[in-house]
Every structure is written in C-alpha cells, then in structure tokens.
Short mmCIF file of C-alpha atoms in Angstrom, two decimals:
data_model
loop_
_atom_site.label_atom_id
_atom_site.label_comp_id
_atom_site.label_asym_id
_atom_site.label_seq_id
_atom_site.Cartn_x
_atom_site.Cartn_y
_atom_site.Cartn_z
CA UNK G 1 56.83 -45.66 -36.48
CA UNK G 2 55.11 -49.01 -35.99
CA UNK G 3 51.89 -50.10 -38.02
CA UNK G 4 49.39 -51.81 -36.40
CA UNK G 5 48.90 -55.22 -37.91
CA UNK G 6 45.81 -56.28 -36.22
CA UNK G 7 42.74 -57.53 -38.38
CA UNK G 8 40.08 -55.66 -37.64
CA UNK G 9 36.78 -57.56 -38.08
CA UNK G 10 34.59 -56.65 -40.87
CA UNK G 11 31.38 -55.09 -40.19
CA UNK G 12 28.02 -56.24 -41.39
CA UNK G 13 26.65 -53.98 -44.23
CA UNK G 14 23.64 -51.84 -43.71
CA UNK G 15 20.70 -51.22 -45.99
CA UNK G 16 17.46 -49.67 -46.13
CA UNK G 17 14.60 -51.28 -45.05
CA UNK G 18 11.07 -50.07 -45.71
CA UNK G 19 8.75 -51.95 -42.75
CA UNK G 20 5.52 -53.55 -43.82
CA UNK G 21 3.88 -56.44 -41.28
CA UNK G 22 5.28 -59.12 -43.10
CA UNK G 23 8.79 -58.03 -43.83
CA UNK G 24 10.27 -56.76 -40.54
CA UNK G 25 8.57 -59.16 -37.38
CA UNK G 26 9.60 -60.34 -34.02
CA UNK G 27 11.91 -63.81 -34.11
CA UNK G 28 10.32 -66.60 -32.88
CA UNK G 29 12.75 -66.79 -30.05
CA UNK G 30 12.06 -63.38 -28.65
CA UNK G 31 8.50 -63.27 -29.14
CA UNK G 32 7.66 -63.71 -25.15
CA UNK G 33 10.17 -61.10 -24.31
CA UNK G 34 9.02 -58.78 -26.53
CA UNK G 35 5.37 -60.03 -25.67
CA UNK G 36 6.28 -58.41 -21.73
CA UNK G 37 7.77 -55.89 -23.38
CA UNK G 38 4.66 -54.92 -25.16
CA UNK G 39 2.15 -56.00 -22.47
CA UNK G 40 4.16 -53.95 -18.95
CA UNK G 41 6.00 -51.67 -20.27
CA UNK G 42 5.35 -48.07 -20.85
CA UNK G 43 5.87 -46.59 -24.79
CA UNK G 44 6.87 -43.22 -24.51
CA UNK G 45 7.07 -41.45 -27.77
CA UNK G 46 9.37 -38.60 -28.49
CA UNK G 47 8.10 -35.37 -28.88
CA UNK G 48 7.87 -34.00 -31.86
CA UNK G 49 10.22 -30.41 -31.27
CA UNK G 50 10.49 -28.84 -34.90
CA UNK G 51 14.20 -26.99 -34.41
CA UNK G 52 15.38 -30.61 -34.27
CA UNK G 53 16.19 -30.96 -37.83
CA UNK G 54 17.55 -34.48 -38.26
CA UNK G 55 16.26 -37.40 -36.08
CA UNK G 56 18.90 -40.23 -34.68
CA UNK G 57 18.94 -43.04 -36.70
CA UNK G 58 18.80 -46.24 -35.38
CA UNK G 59 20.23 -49.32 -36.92
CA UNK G 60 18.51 -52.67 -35.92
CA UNK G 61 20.45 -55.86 -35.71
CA UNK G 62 18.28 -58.32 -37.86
CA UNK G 63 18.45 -62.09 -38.75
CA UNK G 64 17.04 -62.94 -42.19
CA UNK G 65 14.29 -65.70 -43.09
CA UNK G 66 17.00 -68.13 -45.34
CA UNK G 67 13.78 -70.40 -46.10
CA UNK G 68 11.63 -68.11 -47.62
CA UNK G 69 12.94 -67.26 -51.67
CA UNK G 70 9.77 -65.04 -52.50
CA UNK G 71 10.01 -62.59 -50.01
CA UNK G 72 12.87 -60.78 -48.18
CA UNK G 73 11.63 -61.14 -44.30
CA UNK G 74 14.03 -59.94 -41.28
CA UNK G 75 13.40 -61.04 -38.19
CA UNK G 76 14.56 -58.51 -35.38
CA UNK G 77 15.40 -59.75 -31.69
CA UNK G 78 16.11 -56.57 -29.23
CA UNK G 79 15.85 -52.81 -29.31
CA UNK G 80 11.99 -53.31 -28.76
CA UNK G 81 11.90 -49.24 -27.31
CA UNK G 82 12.98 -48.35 -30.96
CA UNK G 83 10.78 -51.61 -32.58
CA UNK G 84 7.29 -49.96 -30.71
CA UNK G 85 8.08 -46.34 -32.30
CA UNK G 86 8.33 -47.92 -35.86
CA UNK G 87 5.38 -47.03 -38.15
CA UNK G 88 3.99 -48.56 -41.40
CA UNK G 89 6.18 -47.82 -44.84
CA UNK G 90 8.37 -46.21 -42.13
CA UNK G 91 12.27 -46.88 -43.63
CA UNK G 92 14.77 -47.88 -41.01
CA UNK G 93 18.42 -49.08 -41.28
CA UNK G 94 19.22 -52.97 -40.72
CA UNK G 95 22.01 -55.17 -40.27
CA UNK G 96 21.98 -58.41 -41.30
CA UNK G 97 23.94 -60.88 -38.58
CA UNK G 98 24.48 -64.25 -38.32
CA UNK G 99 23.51 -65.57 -35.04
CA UNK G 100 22.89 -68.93 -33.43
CA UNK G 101 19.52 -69.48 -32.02
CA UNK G 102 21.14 -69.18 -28.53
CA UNK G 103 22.44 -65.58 -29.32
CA UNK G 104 19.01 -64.63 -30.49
CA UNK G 105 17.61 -65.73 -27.01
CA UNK G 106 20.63 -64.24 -24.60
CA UNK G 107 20.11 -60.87 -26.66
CA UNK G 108 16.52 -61.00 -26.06
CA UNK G 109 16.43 -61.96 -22.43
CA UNK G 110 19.51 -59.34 -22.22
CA UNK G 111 17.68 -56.47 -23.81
CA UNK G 112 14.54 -57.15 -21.71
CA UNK G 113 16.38 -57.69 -18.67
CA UNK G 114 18.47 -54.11 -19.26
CA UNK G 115 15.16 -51.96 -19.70
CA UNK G 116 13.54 -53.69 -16.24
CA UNK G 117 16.88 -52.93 -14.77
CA UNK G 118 16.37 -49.12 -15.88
CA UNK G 119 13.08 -48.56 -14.56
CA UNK G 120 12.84 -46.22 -11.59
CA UNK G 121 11.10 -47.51 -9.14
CA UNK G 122 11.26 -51.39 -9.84
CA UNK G 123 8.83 -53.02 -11.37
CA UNK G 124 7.50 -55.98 -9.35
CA UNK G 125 5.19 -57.01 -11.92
CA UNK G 126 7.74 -56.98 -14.43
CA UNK G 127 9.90 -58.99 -12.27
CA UNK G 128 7.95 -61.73 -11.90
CA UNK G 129 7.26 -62.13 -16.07
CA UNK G 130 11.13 -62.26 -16.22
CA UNK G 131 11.62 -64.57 -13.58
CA UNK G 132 8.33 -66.88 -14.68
CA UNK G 133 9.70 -66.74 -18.47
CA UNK G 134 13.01 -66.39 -18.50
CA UNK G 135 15.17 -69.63 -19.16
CA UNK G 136 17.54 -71.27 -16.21
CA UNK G 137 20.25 -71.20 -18.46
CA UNK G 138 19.95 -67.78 -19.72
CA UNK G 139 19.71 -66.76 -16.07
CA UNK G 140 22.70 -68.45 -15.33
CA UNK G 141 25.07 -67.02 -17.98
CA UNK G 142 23.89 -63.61 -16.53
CA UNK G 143 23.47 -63.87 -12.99
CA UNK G 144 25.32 -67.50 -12.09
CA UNK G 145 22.36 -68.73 -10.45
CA UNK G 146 18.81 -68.60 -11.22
CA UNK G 147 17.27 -65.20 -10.97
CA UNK G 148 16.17 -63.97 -7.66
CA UNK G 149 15.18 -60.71 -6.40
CA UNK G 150 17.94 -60.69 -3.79
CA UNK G 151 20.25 -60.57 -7.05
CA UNK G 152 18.44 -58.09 -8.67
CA UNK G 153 18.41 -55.78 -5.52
CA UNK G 154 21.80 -56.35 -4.79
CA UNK G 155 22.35 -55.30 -9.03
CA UNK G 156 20.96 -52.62 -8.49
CA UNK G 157 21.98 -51.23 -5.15
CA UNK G 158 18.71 -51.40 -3.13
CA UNK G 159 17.46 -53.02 -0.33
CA UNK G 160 14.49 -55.31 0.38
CA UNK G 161 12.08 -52.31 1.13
CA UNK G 162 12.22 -50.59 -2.00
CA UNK G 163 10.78 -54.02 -3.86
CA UNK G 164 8.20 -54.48 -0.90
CA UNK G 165 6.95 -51.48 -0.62
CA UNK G 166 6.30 -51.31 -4.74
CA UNK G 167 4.65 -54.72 -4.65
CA UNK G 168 2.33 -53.51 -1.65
CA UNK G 169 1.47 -50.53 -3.95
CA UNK G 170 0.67 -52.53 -6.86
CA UNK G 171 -1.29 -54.89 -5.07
CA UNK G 172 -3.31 -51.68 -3.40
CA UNK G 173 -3.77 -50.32 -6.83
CA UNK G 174 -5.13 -53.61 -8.61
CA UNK G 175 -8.83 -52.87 -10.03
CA UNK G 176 -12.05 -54.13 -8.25
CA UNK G 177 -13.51 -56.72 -9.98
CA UNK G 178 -17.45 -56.24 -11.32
CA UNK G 179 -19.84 -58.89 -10.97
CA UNK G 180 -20.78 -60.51 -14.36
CA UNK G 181 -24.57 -59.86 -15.29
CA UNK G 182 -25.62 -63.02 -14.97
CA UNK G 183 -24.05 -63.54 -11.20
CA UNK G 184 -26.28 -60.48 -10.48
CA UNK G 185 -29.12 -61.49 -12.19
CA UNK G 186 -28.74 -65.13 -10.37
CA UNK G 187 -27.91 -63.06 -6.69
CA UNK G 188 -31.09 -61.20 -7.10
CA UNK G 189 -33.46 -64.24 -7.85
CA UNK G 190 -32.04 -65.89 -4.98
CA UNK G 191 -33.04 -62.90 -2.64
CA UNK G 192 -36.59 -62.78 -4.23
CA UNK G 193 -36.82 -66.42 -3.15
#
C-alpha cells in the first residue's frame, strides 16, 4: 500500500468573533464594491422557519488591522450577502488570512462580479457601476480585456436583447422628477406678471 506523501497546506484557524461597528468593517479596498453592493442590490433575509433547528454557519475570510495594538479590528473583503444579514453583538466565525492588497481587490471585484452574474434578469444598472468602478487590470485578469457587455452576454449565454430590453425597462420605470418649491413659487410669479 502506498502513503501519500504530499504536504497538505495548513489551514487558517477559526475563532469567534462577536461584531460591534468598530471591530468587524469593510477593507478599504472593497469599500466601493461593497458600496454597489449595498446601494443596487436587493437584501433578502431568510425566513425565519422554526423546525430548522440549527442555522448554517458561515465563516468569513478576514484580514486583521496589524497597526492598531488597542483593539482587535478585522477587516472583511467579500461574502457581502452574508456581511448585510449580520446584526449587532451577533457572533460569527472568522478566518484570519494573509493577503496582498491586490488579493483583497480581485476577491472583491470577484465576489461582486459573481452575484451580478447571478441575477436573473441582468441588471443594467448594476452593470454599468461595475464597469464605471471596476479597475482595467482587475478586468483583465478576469475577462482578458476590459469589461464589456458583449463579454458579459456572451458569459452568460444571452444575446443582445435580453440587456436591451432590461435597460429600456429601467429607463421606463425611472421616477418623475418634482419641481422644487421655489421653481414653483418663481413659475407662478412669472405668470402673474
């Protein structure tokens, strides 16, 4: 019988985290992804169904503040679905991972980019905050070019219509704007005169 001799890596330990504002925030790097995360995307919350006993844990992937001594702060970069359902003095699992500043950004972008790509129907809206925000070279690691909705179509398996016809539906559904008060006020003296 042969053993197998390969090393296998070691895993980062978990621990228990219990979230207050200052000790578990967005990293500086993925603040406008998670910023379009938080501003187009839909939360859903779970229902709450009482036979289900135990709830599925989820462990985030965290980088921790080196510079600060006083205070343990962890700075998480992705899994912003899981991030939004967090509460206050809510305790969640991390693991702490040492990443460059350009893994931080590629698993931002990547996470962001994942959820868009799930969204039934696309989003044109939330294509356009990707493509205005996201960074040529993170685009190019993931799509070898800059990202374009041909690419994301073709991704996807869709033709041109099905983008079209959602933009043309977004731009139908856009609110009217109201006339300040003043603008009235200023409208009516100038019939009156």
């Amino acid at each position: 019988m042969t053993r197998n001799t390969t090393q296998k890596k070691p895993k980062s330990p978990t621990k228990n985290l219990s979230v207050a504002a200052h000790n578990f925030v967005v990293h500086e790097l993925a603040c406008r992804q998670y910023q379009i995360y938080c501003e187009l995307f839909e939360i859903i919350k779970p229902r709450q169904n009482r036979k289900i006993l135990t709830p599925k844990t989820v462990t985030f992937d965290v980088v921790k503040d080196l510079t600060n001594k006083d205070q343990e702060i962890f700075y998480f970069f992705d899994d912003f679905t899981s991030v939004s359902l967090i509460q206050n003095q809510q305790t969640i699992v991390i693991r702490q991972l040492s990443l460059t500043d350009i893994d931080i950004k590629r698993r931002a972008w990547e996470y962001l980019l994942n959820a868009f790509l799930a969204l039934k129907p696309i989003n044109p809206t939330i294509y356009q905050a990707i493509k205005n925000s996201m960074p040529n070279e993170i685009a190019k690691e993931i799509f070898g070019d800059e990202l374009t909705i041909v690419k994301v179509l073709k991704e996807l398996g869709l033709d041109r219509y099905h983008y079209d016809y959602q933009a043309r539906l977004q731009q139908s559904k856009k609110p009217h704007a109201l006339p300040l008060f003043v603008d009235l006020i200023a409208e009516e003296m100038q019939n009156e005169a």
